[in-house]
PDB file of C-alpha atoms and ligand atoms in Angstrom:
ATOM      1  CA  UNK A  23     120.413 105.655 123.816  1.00  0.00           C
ATOM      2  CA  UNK A  24     119.210 109.123 122.860  1.00  0.00           C
ATOM      3  CA  UNK A  25     116.475 109.857 120.331  1.00  0.00           C
ATOM      4  CA  UNK A  26     119.172 110.896 117.854  1.00  0.00           C
ATOM      5  CA  UNK A  27     121.081 107.639 118.432  1.00  0.00           C
ATOM      6  CA  UNK A  28     117.932 105.590 117.960  1.00  0.00           C
ATOM      7  CA  UNK A  29     117.180 107.249 114.627  1.00  0.00           C
ATOM      8  CA  UNK A  30     120.732 106.870 113.451  1.00  0.00           C
ATOM      9  CA  UNK A  31     120.736 103.212 114.446  1.00  0.00           C
ATOM     10  CA  UNK A  32     117.491 102.553 112.562  1.00  0.00           C
ATOM     11  CA  UNK A  33     118.641 104.391 109.455  1.00  0.00           C
ATOM     12  CA  UNK A  34     122.089 102.838 109.286  1.00  0.00           C
ATOM     13  CA  UNK A  35     121.560  99.352 110.737  1.00  0.00           C
ATOM     14  CA  UNK A  36     118.050  97.996 110.417  1.00  0.00           C
ATOM     15  CA  UNK A  37     115.984  99.949 107.879  1.00  0.00           C
ATOM     16  CA  UNK A  38     116.978  99.679 104.190  1.00  0.00           C
ATOM     17  CA  UNK A  39     117.311 102.986 102.317  1.00  0.00           C
ATOM     18  CA  UNK A  40     114.273 102.297 100.157  1.00  0.00           C
ATOM     19  CA  UNK A  41     111.973 101.992 103.188  1.00  0.00           C
ATOM     20  CA  UNK A  42     110.574 105.281 104.554  1.00  0.00           C
ATOM     21  CA  UNK A  43     110.679 105.783 108.289  1.00  0.00           C
ATOM     22  CA  UNK A  44     107.745 107.591 109.910  1.00  0.00           C
ATOM     23  CA  UNK A  45     108.624 108.569 113.488  1.00  0.00           C
ATOM     24  CA  UNK A  46     105.447 108.132 115.524  1.00  0.00           C
ATOM     25  CA  UNK A  47     105.513 111.020 117.965  1.00  0.00           C
ATOM     26  CA  UNK A  48     102.045 110.781 119.564  1.00  0.00           C
ATOM     27  CA  UNK A  49     102.182 111.718 123.297  1.00  0.00           C
ATOM     28  CA  UNK A  50     105.752 112.997 122.846  1.00  0.00           C
ATOM     29  CA  UNK A  51     106.680 116.622 123.436  1.00  0.00           C
ATOM     30  CA  UNK A  52     107.636 119.211 120.828  1.00  0.00           C
ATOM     31  CA  UNK A  53     111.160 119.202 122.311  1.00  0.00           C
ATOM     32  CA  UNK A  54     111.476 115.449 121.736  1.00  0.00           C
ATOM     33  CA  UNK A  55     110.269 115.861 118.147  1.00  0.00           C
ATOM     34  CA  UNK A  56     112.763 118.696 117.653  1.00  0.00           C
ATOM     35  CA  UNK A  57     115.540 116.373 118.806  1.00  0.00           C
ATOM     36  CA  UNK A  58     114.510 113.831 116.171  1.00  0.00           C
ATOM     37  CA  UNK A  59     114.279 116.630 113.611  1.00  0.00           C
ATOM     38  CA  UNK A  60     117.788 117.785 114.456  1.00  0.00           C
ATOM     39  CA  UNK A  61     118.957 114.217 113.818  1.00  0.00           C
ATOM     40  CA  UNK A  62     117.577 114.542 110.278  1.00  0.00           C
ATOM     41  CA  UNK A  63     114.111 113.029 110.710  1.00  0.00           C
ATOM     42  CA  UNK A  64     111.381 114.727 108.651  1.00  0.00           C
ATOM     43  CA  UNK A  65     108.407 112.313 108.614  1.00  0.00           C
ATOM     44  CA  UNK A  66     106.326 112.240 111.788  1.00  0.00           C
ATOM     45  CA  UNK A  67     103.099 110.395 112.578  1.00  0.00           C
ATOM     46  CA  UNK A  68     100.369 111.484 114.972  1.00  0.00           C
ATOM     47  CA  UNK A  69      96.928 110.102 115.736  1.00  0.00           C
ATOM     48  CA  UNK A  70      95.175 113.009 117.499  1.00  0.00           C
ATOM     49  CA  UNK A  71      94.221 116.000 115.369  1.00  0.00           C
ATOM     50  CA  UNK A  72      94.395 118.645 118.092  1.00  0.00           C
ATOM     51  CA  UNK A  73      97.799 117.439 119.242  1.00  0.00           C
ATOM     52  CA  UNK A  74      99.163 117.392 115.694  1.00  0.00           C
ATOM     53  CA  UNK A  75      97.886 120.874 114.916  1.00  0.00           C
ATOM     54  CA  UNK A  76      99.493 122.376 118.014  1.00  0.00           C
ATOM     55  CA  UNK A  77     102.796 120.652 117.334  1.00  0.00           C
ATOM     56  CA  UNK A  78     102.696 121.674 113.681  1.00  0.00           C
ATOM     57  CA  UNK A  79     102.386 125.306 114.738  1.00  0.00           C
ATOM     58  CA  UNK A  80     105.415 125.065 117.030  1.00  0.00           C
ATOM     59  CA  UNK A  81     107.803 123.003 114.932  1.00  0.00           C
ATOM     60  CA  UNK A  82     109.740 123.536 111.667  1.00  0.00           C
ATOM     61  CA  UNK A  83     107.530 123.859 108.618  1.00  0.00           C
ATOM     62  CA  UNK A  84     109.379 121.316 106.502  1.00  0.00           C
ATOM     63  CA  UNK A  85     108.183 118.469 108.720  1.00  0.00           C
ATOM     64  CA  UNK A  86     105.914 116.085 106.820  1.00  0.00           C
ATOM     65  CA  UNK A  87     103.056 115.157 109.115  1.00  0.00           C
ATOM     66  CA  UNK A  88     101.242 111.852 108.655  1.00  0.00           C
ATOM     67  CA  UNK A  89      97.852 111.144 110.171  1.00  0.00           C
ATOM     68  CA  UNK A  90      98.026 107.500 111.314  1.00  0.00           C
ATOM     69  CA  UNK A  91      94.962 107.089 113.536  1.00  0.00           C
ATOM     70  CA  UNK A  92      91.239 107.031 112.871  1.00  0.00           C
ATOM     71  CA  UNK A  93      90.135 110.416 111.568  1.00  0.00           C
ATOM     72  CA  UNK A  94      86.668 111.843 112.155  1.00  0.00           C
ATOM     73  CA  UNK A  95      85.241 113.668 109.148  1.00  0.00           C
ATOM     74  CA  UNK A  96      84.541 116.819 111.169  1.00  0.00           C
ATOM     75  CA  UNK A  97      88.257 117.163 111.999  1.00  0.00           C
ATOM     76  CA  UNK A  98      89.676 116.926 108.489  1.00  0.00           C
ATOM     77  CA  UNK A  99      89.456 120.708 108.046  1.00  0.00           C
ATOM     78  CA  UNK A 100      92.021 121.339 110.795  1.00  0.00           C
ATOM     79  CA  UNK A 101      94.798 119.325 109.157  1.00  0.00           C
ATOM     80  CA  UNK A 102      93.918 119.859 105.481  1.00  0.00           C
ATOM     81  CA  UNK A 103      96.138 122.967 105.102  1.00  0.00           C
ATOM     82  CA  UNK A 104      99.366 121.140 105.950  1.00  0.00           C
ATOM     83  CA  UNK A 105      98.981 117.340 106.219  1.00  0.00           C
ATOM     84  CA  UNK A 106     101.457 115.413 104.044  1.00  0.00           C
ATOM     85  CA  UNK A 107      99.648 112.075 104.109  1.00  0.00           C
ATOM     86  CA  UNK A 108      96.510 110.610 105.649  1.00  0.00           C
ATOM     87  CA  UNK A 109      97.315 106.940 106.199  1.00  0.00           C
ATOM     88  CA  UNK A 110      94.092 105.947 107.887  1.00  0.00           C
ATOM     89  CA  UNK A 111      91.372 106.369 105.261  1.00  0.00           C
ATOM     90  CA  UNK A 112      88.705 103.832 106.170  1.00  0.00           C
ATOM     91  CA  UNK A 113      85.592 105.027 104.323  1.00  0.00           C
ATOM     92  CA  UNK A 114      84.407 106.716 101.150  1.00  0.00           C
ATOM     93  CA  UNK A 115      82.711 109.355 103.273  1.00  0.00           C
ATOM     94  CA  UNK A 116      86.034 110.315 104.865  1.00  0.00           C
ATOM     95  CA  UNK A 117      87.731 110.392 101.465  1.00  0.00           C
ATOM     96  CA  UNK A 118      85.005 112.705 100.138  1.00  0.00           C
ATOM     97  CA  UNK A 119      85.523 115.084 103.053  1.00  0.00           C
ATOM     98  CA  UNK A 120      89.321 115.033 102.559  1.00  0.00           C
ATOM     99  CA  UNK A 121      88.734 115.850  98.883  1.00  0.00           C
ATOM    100  CA  UNK A 122      86.443 118.732  99.788  1.00  0.00           C
ATOM    101  CA  UNK A 123      88.868 120.238 102.301  1.00  0.00           C
ATOM    102  CA  UNK A 124      91.836 119.696  99.966  1.00  0.00           C
ATOM    103  CA  UNK A 125      89.981 121.592  97.247  1.00  0.00           C
ATOM    104  CA  UNK A 126      89.303 124.462  99.642  1.00  0.00           C
ATOM    105  CA  UNK A 127      93.032 124.629 100.349  1.00  0.00           C
ATOM    106  CA  UNK A 128      93.897 124.301  96.691  1.00  0.00           C
ATOM    107  CA  UNK A 129      95.798 121.091  97.360  1.00  0.00           C
ATOM    108  CA  UNK A 130      95.906 117.430  96.417  1.00  0.00           C
ATOM    109  CA  UNK A 131      96.233 115.352  99.582  1.00  0.00           C
ATOM    110  CA  UNK A 132      98.074 112.008  99.561  1.00  0.00           C
ATOM    111  CA  UNK A 133      96.129 109.188 101.199  1.00  0.00           C
ATOM    112  CA  UNK A 134      96.496 105.518 102.001  1.00  0.00           C
ATOM    113  CA  UNK A 135      93.565 103.163 102.346  1.00  0.00           C
ATOM    114  CA  UNK A 136      93.756 101.452 105.715  1.00  0.00           C
ATOM    115  CA  UNK A 137      93.115  97.746 105.241  1.00  0.00           C
ATOM    116  CA  UNK A 138      91.968  95.488 107.999  1.00  0.00           C
ATOM    117  CA  UNK A 139      94.447  92.617 108.319  1.00  0.00           C
ATOM    118  CA  UNK A 140      94.531  91.817 112.034  1.00  0.00           C
ATOM    119  CA  UNK A 141      92.875  88.880 113.668  1.00  0.00           C
ATOM    120  CA  UNK A 142      91.319  91.157 116.287  1.00  0.00           C
ATOM    121  CA  UNK A 143      88.116  93.016 116.894  1.00  0.00           C
ATOM    122  CA  UNK A 144      89.445  96.434 115.953  1.00  0.00           C
ATOM    123  CA  UNK A 145      87.032  99.008 114.736  1.00  0.00           C
ATOM    124  CA  UNK A 146      88.853 100.587 111.840  1.00  0.00           C
ATOM    125  CA  UNK A 147      90.029  99.664 108.378  1.00  0.00           C
ATOM    126  CA  UNK A 148      88.432  98.502 105.149  1.00  0.00           C
ATOM    127  CA  UNK A 149      87.972  94.838 104.347  1.00  0.00           C
ATOM    128  CA  UNK A 150      89.442  93.631 101.046  1.00  0.00           C
ATOM    129  CA  UNK A 151      86.035  93.644  99.363  1.00  0.00           C
ATOM    130  CA  UNK A 152      85.161  97.085 100.720  1.00  0.00           C
ATOM    131  CA  UNK A 153      88.410  98.546  99.392  1.00  0.00           C
ATOM    132  CA  UNK A 154      87.746  97.132  95.934  1.00  0.00           C
ATOM    133  CA  UNK A 155      84.176  98.394  95.984  1.00  0.00           C
ATOM    134  CA  UNK A 156      85.383 101.875  96.949  1.00  0.00           C
ATOM    135  CA  UNK A 157      87.960 101.978  94.159  1.00  0.00           C
ATOM    136  CA  UNK A 158      85.385 100.836  91.603  1.00  0.00           C
ATOM    137  CA  UNK A 159      82.741 103.364  92.594  1.00  0.00           C
ATOM    138  CA  UNK A 160      81.821 106.406  90.552  1.00  0.00           C
ATOM    139  CA  UNK A 161      81.764 108.460  93.737  1.00  0.00           C
ATOM    140  CA  UNK A 162      85.476 107.729  94.052  1.00  0.00           C
ATOM    141  CA  UNK A 163      86.279 108.393  90.402  1.00  0.00           C
ATOM    142  CA  UNK A 164      85.180 112.021  90.637  1.00  0.00           C
ATOM    143  CA  UNK A 165      87.512 112.920  93.526  1.00  0.00           C
ATOM    144  CA  UNK A 166      90.282 115.007  92.017  1.00  0.00           C
ATOM    145  CA  UNK A 167      91.913 116.507  95.108  1.00  0.00           C
ATOM    146  CA  UNK A 168      93.017 113.284  96.730  1.00  0.00           C
ATOM    147  CA  UNK A 169      95.682 110.918  95.515  1.00  0.00           C
ATOM    148  CA  UNK A 170      95.718 107.303  96.672  1.00  0.00           C
ATOM    149  CA  UNK A 171      99.386 106.445  97.236  1.00  0.00           C
ATOM    150  CA  UNK A 172      98.925 102.915  98.551  1.00  0.00           C
ATOM    151  CA  UNK A 173      97.729 100.855 101.487  1.00  0.00           C
ATOM    152  CA  UNK A 174      98.291 100.783 105.240  1.00  0.00           C
ATOM    153  CA  UNK A 175      97.751  97.935 107.678  1.00  0.00           C
ATOM    154  CA  UNK A 176      98.196  97.168 111.363  1.00  0.00           C
ATOM    155  CA  UNK A 177      98.969  93.554 112.226  1.00  0.00           C
ATOM    156  CA  UNK A 178      97.638  91.671 115.224  1.00  0.00           C
ATOM    157  CA  UNK A 179      99.237  92.583 118.523  1.00  0.00           C
ATOM    158  CA  UNK A 180     101.033  89.269 118.972  1.00  0.00           C
ATOM    159  CA  UNK A 181     104.571  87.948 119.125  1.00  0.00           C
ATOM    160  CA  UNK A 182     103.725  84.969 116.916  1.00  0.00           C
ATOM    161  CA  UNK A 183     106.100  85.525 114.022  1.00  0.00           C
ATOM    162  CA  UNK A 184     104.314  83.225 111.621  1.00  0.00           C
ATOM    163  CA  UNK A 185     101.028  85.052 112.083  1.00  0.00           C
ATOM    164  CA  UNK A 186     102.647  88.484 111.617  1.00  0.00           C
ATOM    165  CA  UNK A 187     104.422  87.260 108.504  1.00  0.00           C
ATOM    166  CA  UNK A 188     101.154  85.907 107.067  1.00  0.00           C
ATOM    167  CA  UNK A 189      99.237  89.128 107.787  1.00  0.00           C
ATOM    168  CA  UNK A 190     101.896  91.355 106.236  1.00  0.00           C
ATOM    169  CA  UNK A 191     102.158  89.032 103.262  1.00  0.00           C
ATOM    170  CA  UNK A 192      98.402  89.193 102.802  1.00  0.00           C
ATOM    171  CA  UNK A 193      98.548  92.995 102.634  1.00  0.00           C
ATOM    172  CA  UNK A 194     101.451  92.963 100.168  1.00  0.00           C
ATOM    173  CA  UNK A 195      99.696  90.454  97.893  1.00  0.00           C
ATOM    174  CA  UNK A 196      96.527  92.543  98.051  1.00  0.00           C
ATOM    175  CA  UNK A 197      98.542  95.690  97.237  1.00  0.00           C
ATOM    176  CA  UNK A 198     100.029  93.985  94.175  1.00  0.00           C
ATOM    177  CA  UNK A 199      96.563  92.979  92.984  1.00  0.00           C
ATOM    178  CA  UNK A 200      95.132  96.467  93.514  1.00  0.00           C
ATOM    179  CA  UNK A 201      98.088  98.005  91.728  1.00  0.00           C
ATOM    180  CA  UNK A 202      97.533  95.685  88.786  1.00  0.00           C
ATOM    181  CA  UNK A 203      93.774  96.277  88.634  1.00  0.00           C
ATOM    182  CA  UNK A 204      93.456 100.000  89.381  1.00  0.00           C
ATOM    183  CA  UNK A 205      96.832 101.760  89.312  1.00  0.00           C
ATOM    184  CA  UNK A 206      98.859  99.975  86.669  1.00  0.00           C
ATOM    185  CA  UNK A 207      99.948 103.182  84.989  1.00  0.00           C
ATOM    186  CA  UNK A 208     100.257 105.218  88.180  1.00  0.00           C
ATOM    187  CA  UNK A 209     103.821 105.253  89.524  1.00  0.00           C
ATOM    188  CA  UNK A 210     102.640 107.152  92.592  1.00  0.00           C
ATOM    189  CA  UNK A 211     100.730 104.147  93.866  1.00  0.00           C
ATOM    190  CA  UNK A 212     103.797 102.729  95.556  1.00  0.00           C
ATOM    191  CA  UNK A 213     103.336 102.765  99.346  1.00  0.00           C
ATOM    192  CA  UNK A 214     102.794  99.735 101.552  1.00  0.00           C
ATOM    193  CA  UNK A 215     102.764 101.138 105.084  1.00  0.00           C
ATOM    194  CA  UNK A 216     103.209  98.266 107.523  1.00  0.00           C
ATOM    195  CA  UNK A 217     105.388  97.534 110.540  1.00  0.00           C
ATOM    196  CA  UNK A 218     105.784  99.199 113.947  1.00  0.00           C
ATOM    197  CA  UNK A 219     108.449  98.953 116.683  1.00  0.00           C
ATOM    198  CA  UNK A 220     107.726  95.329 117.543  1.00  0.00           C
ATOM    199  CA  UNK A 221     107.307  93.950 114.035  1.00  0.00           C
ATOM    200  CA  UNK A 222     108.888  96.231 111.449  1.00  0.00           C
ATOM    201  CA  UNK A 223     111.666  93.792 110.544  1.00  0.00           C
ATOM    202  CA  UNK A 224     109.097  91.137 109.655  1.00  0.00           C
ATOM    203  CA  UNK A 225     107.073  93.735 107.723  1.00  0.00           C
ATOM    204  CA  UNK A 226     110.122  94.837 105.713  1.00  0.00           C
ATOM    205  CA  UNK A 227     110.901  91.228 104.829  1.00  0.00           C
ATOM    206  CA  UNK A 228     107.336  90.979 103.474  1.00  0.00           C
ATOM    207  CA  UNK A 229     107.667  94.058 101.260  1.00  0.00           C
ATOM    208  CA  UNK A 230     106.862  97.061 103.434  1.00  0.00           C
ATOM    209  CA  UNK A 231     107.946 100.371 101.898  1.00  0.00           C
ATOM    210  CA  UNK A 232     107.043 102.534 104.919  1.00  0.00           C
ATOM    211  CA  UNK A 233     107.281 101.721 108.616  1.00  0.00           C
ATOM    212  CA  UNK A 234     105.723 103.619 111.520  1.00  0.00           C
ATOM    213  CA  UNK A 235     107.995 103.483 114.550  1.00  0.00           C
ATOM    214  CA  UNK A 236     107.310 105.150 117.900  1.00  0.00           C
ATOM    215  CA  UNK A 237     108.695 103.540 121.039  1.00  0.00           C
ATOM    216  CA  UNK A 238     111.922 102.315 119.436  1.00  0.00           C
ATOM    217  CA  UNK A 239     112.762 105.962 118.708  1.00  0.00           C
ATOM    218  CA  UNK A 240     111.221 107.875 121.601  1.00  0.00           C
ATOM    219  CA  UNK A 241     111.009 105.232 124.328  1.00  0.00           C
ATOM    220  CA  UNK A 242     107.865 103.794 125.834  1.00  0.00           C
ATOM    221  CA  UNK A 243     104.818 106.035 125.863  1.00  0.00           C
ATOM    222  CA  UNK A 244     103.683 107.148 129.291  1.00  0.00           C
ATOM    223  CA  UNK A 245     100.066 108.181 129.595  1.00  0.00           C
ATOM    224  CA  UNK A 246     100.560 111.857 130.182  1.00  0.00           C
ATOM    225  CA  UNK A 247      99.557 114.871 128.197  1.00  0.00           C
ATOM    226  CA  UNK A 248     102.186 115.602 125.577  1.00  0.00           C
ATOM    227  CA  UNK A 249     102.719 119.108 126.900  1.00  0.00           C
ATOM    228  CA  UNK A 250     103.860 117.651 130.212  1.00  0.00           C
ATOM    229  CA  UNK A 251     106.261 115.143 128.715  1.00  0.00           C
TER     230      UNK A 251
HETATM  231  C1  PLP B 330     101.247 104.150 117.871  1.00  0.00           C
HETATM  232  C2  PLP B 330     101.242 103.635 116.464  1.00  0.00           C
HETATM  233  C3  PLP B 330     102.421 103.158 115.852  1.00  0.00           C
HETATM  234  C4  PLP B 330     103.763 103.086 116.553  1.00  0.00           C
HETATM  235  O1  PLP B 330     103.768 102.165 117.592  1.00  0.00           O
HETATM  236  P1  PLP B 330     105.143 101.710 118.303  1.00  0.00           P
HETATM  237  O2  PLP B 330     104.836 100.356 118.816  1.00  0.00           O
HETATM  238  O3  PLP B 330     105.403 102.689 119.389  1.00  0.00           O
HETATM  239  O4  PLP B 330     106.204 101.713 117.283  1.00  0.00           O
HETATM  240  C5  PLP B 330     102.355 102.744 114.533  1.00  0.00           C
HETATM  241  N1  PLP B 330     101.205 102.786 113.848  1.00  0.00           N
HETATM  242  C6  PLP B 330     100.050 103.225 114.383  1.00  0.00           C
HETATM  243  C7  PLP B 330      98.818 103.238 113.555  1.00  0.00           C
HETATM  244  C8  PLP B 330     100.036 103.653 115.719  1.00  0.00           C
HETATM  245  O5  PLP B 330      98.878 104.092 116.239  1.00  0.00           O
END
């Protein structure tokens, strides 16, 4: 099936209307992204700053770009002028830099806190306690040019359905608690970003409001530079 067919299939068959679909286009060419765009897709996710910036320059300006991979503080300035959402906030220091660069660009940048839910030794994401500590801190309270829209999580790379279900459920329960404690009056705190190609149906059943899907739309990723794809 073509990229356009894959998007249409997702949007009409498997993804409920209330769930946002982020097309993960890392390693894919500008032409492939344009094909998805022409099929109506507007949200795209990338994990490399340089790659996103170059694509952003080439592609239609109403694309909403989401940063989904670990972001180094010294690279925030390159995406601050246009980024729609930074999903991978994993420290107060990064949030402070996003705030600073957003201010310089006269913007408020939407962010998700990335929460560590997998049963794996991955490097990135806040633990539950760390996220709470961040939200309670005075250093956080003064940041006026970022807006926390919700939480993001990546489940363990496994095909054990029970484990995936439990991890997604844990994130959703944590989201509900955080909403209650810190964002009760804030209708914009409404994003639970969880689920990728292999597990998005389980994630949606557990309350995901935003899925990040790459290979199901664009096909498997080959390890080649995106300009040569
Ligand atoms: C690559 C990536 C995805 C998409 O993965 P697929 O399995 O191709 O759907 C989703 N989320 C993050 C954070 C990623 O890095």
